[in-house]
Amino acid sequence: MPGTTSLFIPGPTNVPHAVRQAIDCAMEDQRAPDLPAFTLPLYEDVKKVFKSAQGQVFVFPASGTGGWEAAITNTLSPGDKVLASRFGQFSHLWIDLCERHALDVEIVDVPWGEGTPVETYAERLAADTAGKIKAVLVCHNETATGVTSDVAAVRKLLDDLDHPALLLVDGVSSIASIDFRMDEWGVDIAVSGSQKGFMLPAGMAILCVSEKALAARREARLHRCYFDFEDMIKTNDGGFFPYTPPLHMLRGLRASVDLLLGEGLENIFARHHRLAEGVRRAVSAWGLDLCAKEPKWYSDTVSAIKVPDGFDGNAIVKLAYLRYGLSFGLGLSEVAGKVFRIGHLGDLNEIMLLSGLSGAEMAMRDMGLPIEAGSGVAAAQEYYRATAKPVDFSRELALAV
Amino acid sequence: MPGTTSLFIPGPTNVPHAVRQAIDCAMEDQRAPDLPAFTLPLYEDVKKVFKSAQGQVFVFPASGTGGWEAAITNTLSPGDKVLASRFGQFSHLWIDLCERHALDVEIVDVPWGEGTPVETYAERLAADTAGKIKAVLVCHNETATGVTSDVAAVRKLLDDLDHPALLLVDGVSSIASIDFRMDEWGVDIAVSGSQKGFMLPAGMAILCVSEKALAARREARLHRCYFDFEDMIKTNDGGFFPYTPPLHMLRGLRASVDLLLGEGLENIFARHHRLAEGVRRAVSAWGLDLCAKEPKWYSDTVSAIKVPDGFDGNAIVKLAYLRYGLSFGLGLSEVAGKVFRIGHLGDLNEIMLLSGLSGAEMAMRDMGLPIEAGSGVAAAQEYYRATAKPVDFSRELALAV
Amino acid sequence: MPGTTSLFIPGPTNVPHAVRQAIDCAMEDQRAPDLPAFTLPLYEDVKKVFKSAQGQVFVFPASGTGGWEAAITNTLSPGDKVLASRFGQFSHLWIDLCERHALDVEIVDVPWGEGTPVETYAERLAADTAGKIKAVLVCHNETATGVTSDVAAVRKLLDDLDHPALLLVDGVSSIASIDFRMDEWGVDIAVSGSQKGFMLPAGMAILCVSEKALAARREARLHRCYFDFEDMIKTNDGGFFPYTPPLHMLRGLRASVDLLLGEGLENIFARHHRLAEGVRRAVSAWGLDLCAKEPKWYSDTVSAIKVPDGFDGNAIVKLAYLRYGLSFGLGLSEVAGKVFRIGHLGDLNEIMLLSGLSGAEMAMRDMGLPIEAGSGVAAAQEYYRATAKPVDFSRELALAV
Amino acid sequence: MPGTTSLFIPGPTNVPHAVRQAIDCAMEDQRAPDLPAFTLPLYEDVKKVFKSAQGQVFVFPASGTGGWEAAITNTLSPGDKVLASRFGQFSHLWIDLCERHALDVEIVDVPWGEGTPVETYAERLAADTAGKIKAVLVCHNETATGVTSDVAAVRKLLDDLDHPALLLVDGVSSIASIDFRMDEWGVDIAVSGSQKGFMLPAGMAILCVSEKALAARREARLHRCYFDFEDMIKTNDGGFFPYTPPLHMLRGLRASVDLLLGEGLENIFARHHRLAEGVRRAVSAWGLDLCAKEPKWYSDTVSAIKVPDGFDGNAIVKLAYLRYGLSFGLGLSEVAGKVFRIGHLGDLNEIMLLSGLSGAEMAMRDMGLPIEAGSGVAAAQEYYRATAKPVDFSRELALAV
């Protein structure tokens, strides 16, 4: 197919040119004497992306799922009780992983389209006077439904109740894209992956871990070796690794973190909000609804769009891919066929996103949805125009390279 | 600026990934014994892109301007008369080059927005009973105005008059994108460049030369060395070069020609027509006119769009670049400010083009043009939907890699 | 430092240009409908590299250590007895991993420089009349000492004793470089990694698993989720994945496997033997000894060279890196300082290796070792000349591209 | 063929990774408003490589041959007399180019292996009391024979005689590798190419032109358009171009110039001298002679090595290529078969070069030359060891990235 295809899935996201070039490096010796001069500052800078000064960063050659596993095996013991809520495919999978590691998961099911039920959590934690709940899980951004949860609120109730449970957060599709504050929110472990806001290919689980969670490893009796924090600490502290690291990916991470800190986290969050809001304007112009039930749940990294009864969201995704070379996100599990998803995170701007909205319009019309051609695009255009950063043409040119 | 910028200028065009990778090769010895096994088949295949079986291909490390110079210095002598028409910046520049090489150019000026005036050519050639006109120049696709000329018609009148003049054609922005037939149209020299339909970076002038034009080098007394066909023939025939060739670009050319012949020239022409027609539908929906005065002149590789009085086309281009990261073509020379240009050639598909149309709408509205948001995009969408190749989903998947 | 640096460590190895380019791809949707058309044939072809028709391939985003973990957690239960031998850092680490997963490891320590003690294994297995030993571990190629073990012999004694233990093999630094025969040797799980013979960056554990080992997962009670074969099987069988796969690495694996099968496994083994033998000739010319005690243990992928008393092998490695831009392998653990290692595996030829031997000579002489300049290089040169494939110049050229 | 092939020809030279990555960029608009912010500083920095503050830089999409043509067509008129010496294939070709542009070349033939005959030049210029000689040509580094001429001496005699002739220098295989001083030596036009010391692929002629030579364009009546300084000046001064520039190559040039100025010209010259001297030590150890007759002619970028009677230098080159994947330089024209050449310029270090010397030894021995295995390598090793920059290990590590 001539031309480029376009990716509007909620990860993997587009890898910026500078990051791709950094990854495309010659292989190197993971025991070279000057490697720490590369790795130590890198790990320090990755912490900034988590907004953490206190935490310790771990990078495992793994997917985000591996990050979930690292989070629990290093802090918990068989039979430990954890509190978790299920409202989408990814919050479900983390629960499943816990159960397969013999944890006792107290599951709070809420309708898909809502997020972490802070009030229910409050009840359960308040009831846990014996302190049986060792960890509270929060899926910060449920990728399957486009729902963002309120991590700070969970922290607050733990503090209010003076509950000692660890706060473990899945930030795979939020960190480096939308507001996340490791230290301020008192997150104990934040799990992220390389292939979303970090704008890298898949293959690295990136975690930030609080001192409290680190200390928990001493009592945690779940088996672990590959994902053991201890082995990492022993070698990482000197700038090295317990086993062969994917140095090409770490070179890419260096470039990615340079881009992230160069743009500025607050600017990145604002950009993602602006891009997302344009999509929401388009959805509204189409006369459709989001899966996320209320604005407070709206995710700025992914929108799950409900298709009208009688239509198949997954067929739209398939048609868009085969006919127009566009990748949108399928509806998964409980919402399979009922939604299709537009990912709007990572290395993205409004012009790229408008091509995706155009393609979505075409695919929906091809499938017979009663959508007006150009309507969503026009709504998004107008929003983007109104919110475009004014360009001081003369100054811009003077600064340009 | 996050995300990719987009190029809608009429060249350089986007370089396909496979071509970029082919260019990114290790340097190699231009005198290696196995080089002919690479170069000889390559040159044969390049001829196919010109639709020539009889011609000989020359590749100079140069821009298209160098190709113009090669065309005349190898075939003409100081004081020779050539017939040429001027209707845009690029037809103008070739004439200028001829004059600086001491040729006597009989210039036929026609309004910008029209193309080669076949009837006037006929008159001039008919009047040239003494055969003073040694060459007739045709700018197949005037990039500045988006006008395509009728080369076959010029051939026909030369044949009808039995006039011996060489037919020299500037196909820089047409060849490998829109219909061009070297042998069938009796073109004596076709000049192309790497950075348009060949989808390569700038840096190579690619010519196809008829036997008649080759024979003319024996009498041609214009000085030449760098661009001398003779030196090329002596070495190219064995698969080598008279001076260091840009082998990385030739490796890229191999990849490009593989893509072109793989897609099929007729499919490429059809794709360019479809893409162009979508743009024209958008222009019409905006209530604007093309610079090209009549449909018969419409170019399928570039559209020059007239902006209403009181607006500055070049300001639109500048704003689109600085605010939205989009490159459109400036109006040049006589039409500076009066038009802006959308290039729609090379490695392009409808989704990419729709992002350009969205950006054009935004930039025009930002500048105050009375354009309805989404109108052009909607018109193009509908055209593209109506003309999309039907996808047999099951078969498509079976074939896919 | 101008010019390229050179890597003579036993992994990561040089990534061939074609593989690097395959990795450097645009991100893609891991749920695209045409993905199975890519993944299913790939997995089939990876099996060929293991010389397996019966086995099933698993690819985890992980290092080789993750592969070890996958091998045991999917087949064993807490308290299970496994038989293993320790004769280097890597055989040690796998044992350590087993112990941390609550396995009861019967360790056979042998001097570093020897390999798997087949006779001792025979005794232990013969004594295990109750069938307590559930698995036998073999480190096929101990990277720390340059020692290759006889896997076939271990298979034979299991067969001779009719012992039901699984045969689990660490082939990280052997597979795709030296002779390995999954099916013929009755290996139950072979663990490899991307960064050695597969000539990819680190980041993928690649396993081949027998039906018998697969069946064992049903009884195996070690916790697992990330490395669970079951989840992989459910999705891999349709061409998909249980979590986001590193598709760029799989694209690279496709290119790598194409190169491996294109060159031919037997040719690859022969090339590695020839390259290694040249190094051994050089070592001998230097008057030095290998860590491997006998020729039967000699590894064709890495040579650990003993430095004379009073010299520090690690200082040689450090000097070679800092002064000449060359990476050799450090001596690890018990042999730290006593050896330095030359890796000679992967995408390598004799000319590259001669530069490493030159650099080793320079570094050793810089450190004061009584080595004659050029002696090792000359010995290797002569061996390589004597064993160079004769070139039929005319035919070679005719075939060349 | 597994592994990388190696290039020891005197150009094209290896392109550094950073330069290759800079070249591998997305296409961009050559009329973008911010382009001058890139081009203007670049051109200023290129001047530094020529050691010129007064000159003006021109970059043509062309080979070095195009640079020769630009040099004469912009400064001379048909029939003008130029003084030139011929002592190799490249000095010959420039003379030939002059003659084909109707210049009257006063040729001084000297034996191949010597350089510009300053005394004969002095005689000819002294005899030219009428000032008929409009330009003096010097081939600074004759690539065919490995001979470097004394440009400063030619300047001195022009000054001593107060002769107004322009001093035109071919620095294609010298500039950015060995000492060259545009302003100090009063060079009027220095011609270079991208594919030698600039470490780029072929495709750009890079010139530096004095004010005096620029002024000469006003009287120069040789036809020119593609290579016209005037058109370049008009557009370059604003940061733009008269025709589509190869921007990818200019992006590469930026990276190359950054590397050159980062390493420092004097360091580069010293490195090239050291590398060359190691090769000369090897040649001496082999018992062979250079084509360059005296040390004063020795080139630090290329060594042409005479093969003993009865042997064919070109067969050595061919064998090295086909059997060992090594590219050496063929003997050209008058010295075809009598020499083979080792290029040692550009992005190179001693370890890389030692692999070339090893390969040369093997190829020569394969062809039956009476060369002792390892002898040249040993001699070069010892020289490189003795001249290696001492490494302060602790400091080096602290600074490393």
PDB file of N, CA and C in Angstrom, chain C residues 2-4 17 20 263 271 319 322 324 326 347 349-352 354-355 358 361-362 365-366 373-374 377-378 381-382 384-385 393 396, chain D residues 2-4 17 20 263 271 318-319 322 324 326 347 349-352 354-355 358 361-362 365-366 373-374 377-378 381-382 384-385 393 396:
ATOM      1  N   PRO C   2      37.131   8.244  16.616  1.00  0.00           N
ATOM      2  CA  PRO C   2      36.820   8.028  15.193  1.00  0.00           C
ATOM      3  C   PRO C   2      36.766   6.541  14.855  1.00  0.00           C
ATOM      4  N   GLY C   3      36.048   6.244  13.826  1.00  0.00           N
ATOM      5  CA  GLY C   3      35.928   4.857  13.382  1.00  0.00           C
ATOM      6  C   GLY C   3      34.976   4.078  14.268  1.00  0.00           C
ATOM      7  N   THR C   4      34.816   2.836  13.899  1.00  0.00           N
ATOM      8  CA  THR C   4      33.894   2.005  14.661  1.00  0.00           C
ATOM      9  C   THR C   4      34.647   1.293  15.783  1.00  0.00           C
ATOM     10  N   HIS C  17      23.211  -5.743   9.288  1.00  0.00           N
ATOM     11  CA  HIS C  17      22.515  -4.580   8.749  1.00  0.00           C
ATOM     12  C   HIS C  17      21.055  -4.887   8.411  1.00  0.00           C
ATOM     13  N   ARG C  20      19.100  -5.033  11.583  1.00  0.00           N
ATOM     14  CA  ARG C  20      18.896  -3.697  12.153  1.00  0.00           C
ATOM     15  C   ARG C  20      17.829  -2.943  11.396  1.00  0.00           C
ATOM     16  N   GLU C 263      21.990 -18.880   5.009  1.00  0.00           N
ATOM     17  CA  GLU C 263      23.383 -19.361   5.049  1.00  0.00           C
ATOM     18  C   GLU C 263      23.407 -20.876   5.247  1.00  0.00           C
ATOM     19  N   ARG C 271      31.415 -22.350   9.866  1.00  0.00           N
ATOM     20  CA  ARG C 271      32.049 -21.023   9.939  1.00  0.00           C
ATOM     21  C   ARG C 271      32.478 -20.725  11.367  1.00  0.00           C
ATOM     22  N   LEU C 319      41.926  -2.002  29.286  1.00  0.00           N
ATOM     23  CA  LEU C 319      42.842  -1.240  28.445  1.00  0.00           C
ATOM     24  C   LEU C 319      42.432  -1.322  26.974  1.00  0.00           C
ATOM     25  N   LEU C 322      39.494   1.039  26.469  1.00  0.00           N
ATOM     26  CA  LEU C 322      39.725   2.477  26.596  1.00  0.00           C
ATOM     27  C   LEU C 322      40.744   2.983  25.577  1.00  0.00           C
ATOM     28  N   TYR C 324      41.848   1.190  22.651  1.00  0.00           N
ATOM     29  CA  TYR C 324      41.678   0.768  21.254  1.00  0.00           C
ATOM     30  C   TYR C 324      40.217   0.573  20.836  1.00  0.00           C
ATOM     31  N   LEU C 326      38.065  -1.635  21.741  1.00  0.00           N
ATOM     32  CA  LEU C 326      37.721  -3.043  21.544  1.00  0.00           C
ATOM     33  C   LEU C 326      37.064  -3.601  22.803  1.00  0.00           C
ATOM     34  N   ASP C 347      27.455 -12.609  13.607  1.00  0.00           N
ATOM     35  CA  ASP C 347      27.688 -12.066  12.265  1.00  0.00           C
ATOM     36  C   ASP C 347      29.147 -11.631  12.136  1.00  0.00           C
ATOM     37  N   ASN C 349      33.273 -12.490  10.439  1.00  0.00           N
ATOM     38  CA  ASN C 349      34.132 -13.186   9.479  1.00  0.00           C
ATOM     39  C   ASN C 349      35.593 -13.075   9.918  1.00  0.00           C
ATOM     40  N   GLU C 350      36.460 -13.671   9.169  1.00  0.00           N
ATOM     41  CA  GLU C 350      37.846 -13.783   9.621  1.00  0.00           C
ATOM     42  C   GLU C 350      38.550 -12.431   9.652  1.00  0.00           C
ATOM     43  N   ILE C 351      38.205 -11.549   8.734  1.00  0.00           N
ATOM     44  CA  ILE C 351      38.880 -10.242   8.704  1.00  0.00           C
ATOM     45  C   ILE C 351      38.528  -9.445   9.968  1.00  0.00           C
ATOM     46  N   MET C 352      37.266  -9.486  10.353  1.00  0.00           N
ATOM     47  CA  MET C 352      36.866  -8.809  11.593  1.00  0.00           C
ATOM     48  C   MET C 352      37.616  -9.404  12.777  1.00  0.00           C
ATOM     49  N   LEU C 354      40.427 -10.952  12.850  1.00  0.00           N
ATOM     50  CA  LEU C 354      41.859 -10.620  12.845  1.00  0.00           C
ATOM     51  C   LEU C 354      42.108  -9.249  13.462  1.00  0.00           C
ATOM     52  N   SER C 355      41.164  -8.339  13.290  1.00  0.00           N
ATOM     53  CA  SER C 355      41.357  -7.037  13.943  1.00  0.00           C
ATOM     54  C   SER C 355      41.285  -7.200  15.464  1.00  0.00           C
ATOM     55  N   SER C 358      44.589  -8.660  16.560  1.00  0.00           N
ATOM     56  CA  SER C 358      45.592  -7.590  16.566  1.00  0.00           C
ATOM     57  C   SER C 358      45.447  -6.742  17.825  1.00  0.00           C
ATOM     58  N   GLU C 361      46.619  -8.551  20.885  1.00  0.00           N
ATOM     59  CA  GLU C 361      48.099  -8.554  20.971  1.00  0.00           C
ATOM     60  C   GLU C 361      48.610  -7.222  21.505  1.00  0.00           C
ATOM     61  N   MET C 362      48.070  -6.152  20.973  1.00  0.00           N
ATOM     62  CA  MET C 362      48.523  -4.836  21.411  1.00  0.00           C
ATOM     63  C   MET C 362      48.237  -4.609  22.893  1.00  0.00           C
ATOM     64  N   ARG C 365      50.519  -6.772  25.042  1.00  0.00           N
ATOM     65  CA  ARG C 365      51.880  -6.227  25.075  1.00  0.00           C
ATOM     66  C   ARG C 365      51.920  -4.929  25.888  1.00  0.00           C
ATOM     67  N   ASP C 366      50.896  -4.131  25.736  1.00  0.00           N
ATOM     68  CA  ASP C 366      50.841  -2.905  26.559  1.00  0.00           C
ATOM     69  C   ASP C 366      50.883  -3.245  28.049  1.00  0.00           C
ATOM     70  N   ALA C 373      54.658  -9.660  18.955  1.00  0.00           N
ATOM     71  CA  ALA C 373      53.755  -8.895  18.090  1.00  0.00           C
ATOM     72  C   ALA C 373      53.515  -9.651  16.790  1.00  0.00           C
ATOM     73  N   GLY C 374      52.251  -9.731  16.415  1.00  0.00           N
ATOM     74  CA  GLY C 374      51.921 -10.338  15.138  1.00  0.00           C
ATOM     75  C   GLY C 374      51.885 -11.854  15.131  1.00  0.00           C
ATOM     76  N   VAL C 377      48.260 -13.260  15.142  1.00  0.00           N
ATOM     77  CA  VAL C 377      47.625 -12.859  13.887  1.00  0.00           C
ATOM     78  C   VAL C 377      48.149 -13.703  12.738  1.00  0.00           C
ATOM     79  N   ALA C 378      49.457 -13.898  12.708  1.00  0.00           N
ATOM     80  CA  ALA C 378      50.045 -14.688  11.620  1.00  0.00           C
ATOM     81  C   ALA C 378      49.524 -16.117  11.638  1.00  0.00           C
ATOM     82  N   GLN C 381      45.963 -16.024  10.459  1.00  0.00           N
ATOM     83  CA  GLN C 381      45.956 -15.757   9.013  1.00  0.00           C
ATOM     84  C   GLN C 381      46.227 -17.040   8.208  1.00  0.00           C
ATOM     85  N   GLU C 382      47.276 -17.726   8.625  1.00  0.00           N
ATOM     86  CA  GLU C 382      47.650 -18.908   7.858  1.00  0.00           C
ATOM     87  C   GLU C 382      46.564 -19.967   7.907  1.00  0.00           C
ATOM     88  N   TYR C 384      43.369 -19.360   8.329  1.00  0.00           N
ATOM     89  CA  TYR C 384      42.230 -18.882   7.531  1.00  0.00           C
ATOM     90  C   TYR C 384      42.524 -18.999   6.033  1.00  0.00           C
ATOM     91  N   ARG C 385      43.756 -18.687   5.653  1.00  0.00           N
ATOM     92  CA  ARG C 385      44.098 -18.830   4.228  1.00  0.00           C
ATOM     93  C   ARG C 385      43.944 -20.280   3.779  1.00  0.00           C
ATOM     94  N   PHE C 393      36.462 -17.167  -9.519  1.00  0.00           N
ATOM     95  CA  PHE C 393      36.266 -15.743  -9.775  1.00  0.00           C
ATOM     96  C   PHE C 393      35.221 -15.463 -10.846  1.00  0.00           C
ATOM     97  N   GLU C 396      31.718 -16.506  -9.535  1.00  0.00           N
ATOM     98  CA  GLU C 396      31.345 -15.622  -8.429  1.00  0.00           C
ATOM     99  C   GLU C 396      30.774 -14.316  -8.980  1.00  0.00           C
TER     100      GLU C 396
ATOM    101  N   PRO D   2      28.784 -13.397   5.606  1.00  0.00           N
ATOM    102  CA  PRO D   2      28.531 -12.946   6.992  1.00  0.00           C
ATOM    103  C   PRO D   2      29.518 -11.862   7.402  1.00  0.00           C
ATOM    104  N   GLY D   3      29.084 -11.053   8.365  1.00  0.00           N
ATOM    105  CA  GLY D   3      29.945  -9.984   8.857  1.00  0.00           C
ATOM    106  C   GLY D   3      29.979  -8.820   7.898  1.00  0.00           C
ATOM    107  N   THR D   4      30.705  -7.816   8.302  1.00  0.00           N
ATOM    108  CA  THR D   4      30.781  -6.626   7.467  1.00  0.00           C
ATOM    109  C   THR D   4      31.958  -6.740   6.522  1.00  0.00           C
ATOM    110  N   HIS D  17      28.331   6.723  11.806  1.00  0.00           N
ATOM    111  CA  HIS D  17      26.946   6.442  12.181  1.00  0.00           C
ATOM    112  C   HIS D  17      26.129   7.737  12.324  1.00  0.00           C
ATOM    113  N   ARG D  20      25.327   9.051   8.926  1.00  0.00           N
ATOM    114  CA  ARG D  20      24.310   8.248   8.255  1.00  0.00           C
ATOM    115  C   ARG D  20      22.933   8.530   8.817  1.00  0.00           C
ATOM    116  N   GLU D 263      36.351  16.958  16.623  1.00  0.00           N
ATOM    117  CA  GLU D 263      37.650  16.290  16.791  1.00  0.00           C
ATOM    118  C   GLU D 263      38.784  17.316  16.685  1.00  0.00           C
ATOM    119  N   ARG D 271      45.927  12.326  13.280  1.00  0.00           N
ATOM    120  CA  ARG D 271      45.421  10.945  13.208  1.00  0.00           C
ATOM    121  C   ARG D 271      45.706  10.328  11.846  1.00  0.00           C
ATOM    122  N   LYS D 318      41.304  -7.835  -6.554  1.00  0.00           N
ATOM    123  CA  LYS D 318      40.136  -8.645  -6.890  1.00  0.00           C
ATOM    124  C   LYS D 318      40.001  -9.824  -5.924  1.00  0.00           C
ATOM    125  N   LEU D 319      41.116 -10.479  -5.660  1.00  0.00           N
ATOM    126  CA  LEU D 319      41.084 -11.618  -4.738  1.00  0.00           C
ATOM    127  C   LEU D 319      40.666 -11.171  -3.338  1.00  0.00           C
ATOM    128  N   LEU D 322      36.893 -10.678  -3.391  1.00  0.00           N
ATOM    129  CA  LEU D 322      36.035 -11.850  -3.552  1.00  0.00           C
ATOM    130  C   LEU D 322      36.227 -12.867  -2.440  1.00  0.00           C
ATOM    131  N   TYR D 324      37.872 -12.248   0.699  1.00  0.00           N
ATOM    132  CA  TYR D 324      37.868 -11.758   2.075  1.00  0.00           C
ATOM    133  C   TYR D 324      36.952 -10.548   2.316  1.00  0.00           C
ATOM    134  N   LEU D 326      37.194  -7.502   1.250  1.00  0.00           N
ATOM    135  CA  LEU D 326      37.955  -6.270   1.473  1.00  0.00           C
ATOM    136  C   LEU D 326      38.086  -5.490   0.174  1.00  0.00           C
ATOM    137  N   ASP D 347      36.737   8.186   8.490  1.00  0.00           N
ATOM    138  CA  ASP D 347      36.323   7.714   9.817  1.00  0.00           C
ATOM    139  C   ASP D 347      36.993   6.380  10.120  1.00  0.00           C
ATOM    140  N   ASN D 349      40.219   4.111  12.392  1.00  0.00           N
ATOM    141  CA  ASN D 349      41.163   4.018  13.509  1.00  0.00           C
ATOM    142  C   ASN D 349      42.137   2.870  13.260  1.00  0.00           C
ATOM    143  N   GLU D 350      43.054   2.690  14.175  1.00  0.00           N
ATOM    144  CA  GLU D 350      44.136   1.743  13.918  1.00  0.00           C
ATOM    145  C   GLU D 350      43.662   0.307  13.910  1.00  0.00           C
ATOM    146  N   ILE D 351      42.650   0.001  14.705  1.00  0.00           N
ATOM    147  CA  ILE D 351      42.172  -1.387  14.738  1.00  0.00           C
ATOM    148  C   ILE D 351      41.536  -1.755  13.398  1.00  0.00           C
ATOM    149  N   MET D 352      40.745  -0.826  12.854  1.00  0.00           N
ATOM    150  CA  MET D 352      40.159  -1.082  11.548  1.00  0.00           C
ATOM    151  C   MET D 352      41.260  -1.289  10.500  1.00  0.00           C
ATOM    152  N   LEU D 354      44.301  -2.241  10.899  1.00  0.00           N
ATOM    153  CA  LEU D 354      45.041  -3.495  11.082  1.00  0.00           C
ATOM    154  C   LEU D 354      44.308  -4.666  10.434  1.00  0.00           C
ATOM    155  N   SER D 355      42.990  -4.610  10.415  1.00  0.00           N
ATOM    156  CA  SER D 355      42.277  -5.684   9.726  1.00  0.00           C
ATOM    157  C   SER D 355      42.557  -5.616   8.225  1.00  0.00           C
ATOM    158  N   SER D 358      46.003  -7.027   7.670  1.00  0.00           N
ATOM    159  CA  SER D 358      45.922  -8.488   7.730  1.00  0.00           C
ATOM    160  C   SER D 358      45.387  -9.049   6.420  1.00  0.00           C
ATOM    161  N   GLU D 361      47.908  -8.826   3.654  1.00  0.00           N
ATOM    162  CA  GLU D 361      48.922  -9.886   3.768  1.00  0.00           C
ATOM    163  C   GLU D 361      48.392 -11.211   3.234  1.00  0.00           C
ATOM    164  N   MET D 362      47.175 -11.527   3.631  1.00  0.00           N
ATOM    165  CA  MET D 362      46.606 -12.798   3.186  1.00  0.00           C
ATOM    166  C   MET D 362      46.449 -12.822   1.663  1.00  0.00           C
ATOM    167  N   ARG D 365      49.845 -13.091  -0.014  1.00  0.00           N
ATOM    168  CA  ARG D 365      50.372 -14.456   0.101  1.00  0.00           C
ATOM    169  C   ARG D 365      49.576 -15.421  -0.772  1.00  0.00           C
ATOM    170  N   ASP D 366      48.284 -15.255  -0.815  1.00  0.00           N
ATOM    171  CA  ASP D 366      47.482 -16.101  -1.711  1.00  0.00           C
ATOM    172  C   ASP D 366      47.957 -15.982  -3.162  1.00  0.00           C
ATOM    173  N   ALA D 373      53.918 -13.718   6.722  1.00  0.00           N
ATOM    174  CA  ALA D 373      52.631 -13.553   7.411  1.00  0.00           C
ATOM    175  C   ALA D 373      52.820 -12.785   8.718  1.00  0.00           C
ATOM    176  N   GLY D 374      51.988 -11.804   8.926  1.00  0.00           N
ATOM    177  CA  GLY D 374      52.022 -11.060  10.186  1.00  0.00           C
ATOM    178  C   GLY D 374      53.086  -9.986  10.259  1.00  0.00           C
ATOM    179  N   VAL D 377      51.610  -6.396   9.829  1.00  0.00           N
ATOM    180  CA  VAL D 377      50.717  -6.150  10.964  1.00  0.00           C
ATOM    181  C   VAL D 377      51.530  -5.870  12.214  1.00  0.00           C
ATOM    182  N   ALA D 378      52.563  -6.661  12.442  1.00  0.00           N
ATOM    183  CA  ALA D 378      53.387  -6.479  13.643  1.00  0.00           C
ATOM    184  C   ALA D 378      54.060  -5.109  13.628  1.00  0.00           C
ATOM    185  N   GLN D 381      51.402  -2.559  14.309  1.00  0.00           N
ATOM    186  CA  GLN D 381      51.001  -2.660  15.729  1.00  0.00           C
ATOM    187  C   GLN D 381      51.990  -1.927  16.625  1.00  0.00           C
ATOM    188  N   GLU D 382      53.272  -2.200  16.410  1.00  0.00           N
ATOM    189  CA  GLU D 382      54.278  -1.619  17.294  1.00  0.00           C
ATOM    190  C   GLU D 382      54.296  -0.100  17.161  1.00  0.00           C
ATOM    191  N   TYR D 384      51.730   1.752  16.266  1.00  0.00           N
ATOM    192  CA  TYR D 384      50.507   2.287  16.867  1.00  0.00           C
ATOM    193  C   TYR D 384      50.591   2.237  18.394  1.00  0.00           C
ATOM    194  N   ARG D 385      51.164   1.177  18.918  1.00  0.00           N
ATOM    195  CA  ARG D 385      51.305   1.091  20.373  1.00  0.00           C
ATOM    196  C   ARG D 385      52.183   2.230  20.890  1.00  0.00           C
ATOM    197  N   PHE D 393      43.002   6.255  32.859  1.00  0.00           N
ATOM    198  CA  PHE D 393      41.815   5.406  32.990  1.00  0.00           C
ATOM    199  C   PHE D 393      40.750   6.014  33.897  1.00  0.00           C
ATOM    200  N   GLU D 396      39.275   9.176  32.204  1.00  0.00           N
ATOM    201  CA  GLU D 396      38.533   8.774  31.013  1.00  0.00           C
ATOM    202  C   GLU D 396      37.125   8.300  31.394  1.00  0.00           C
TER     203      GLU D 396
END
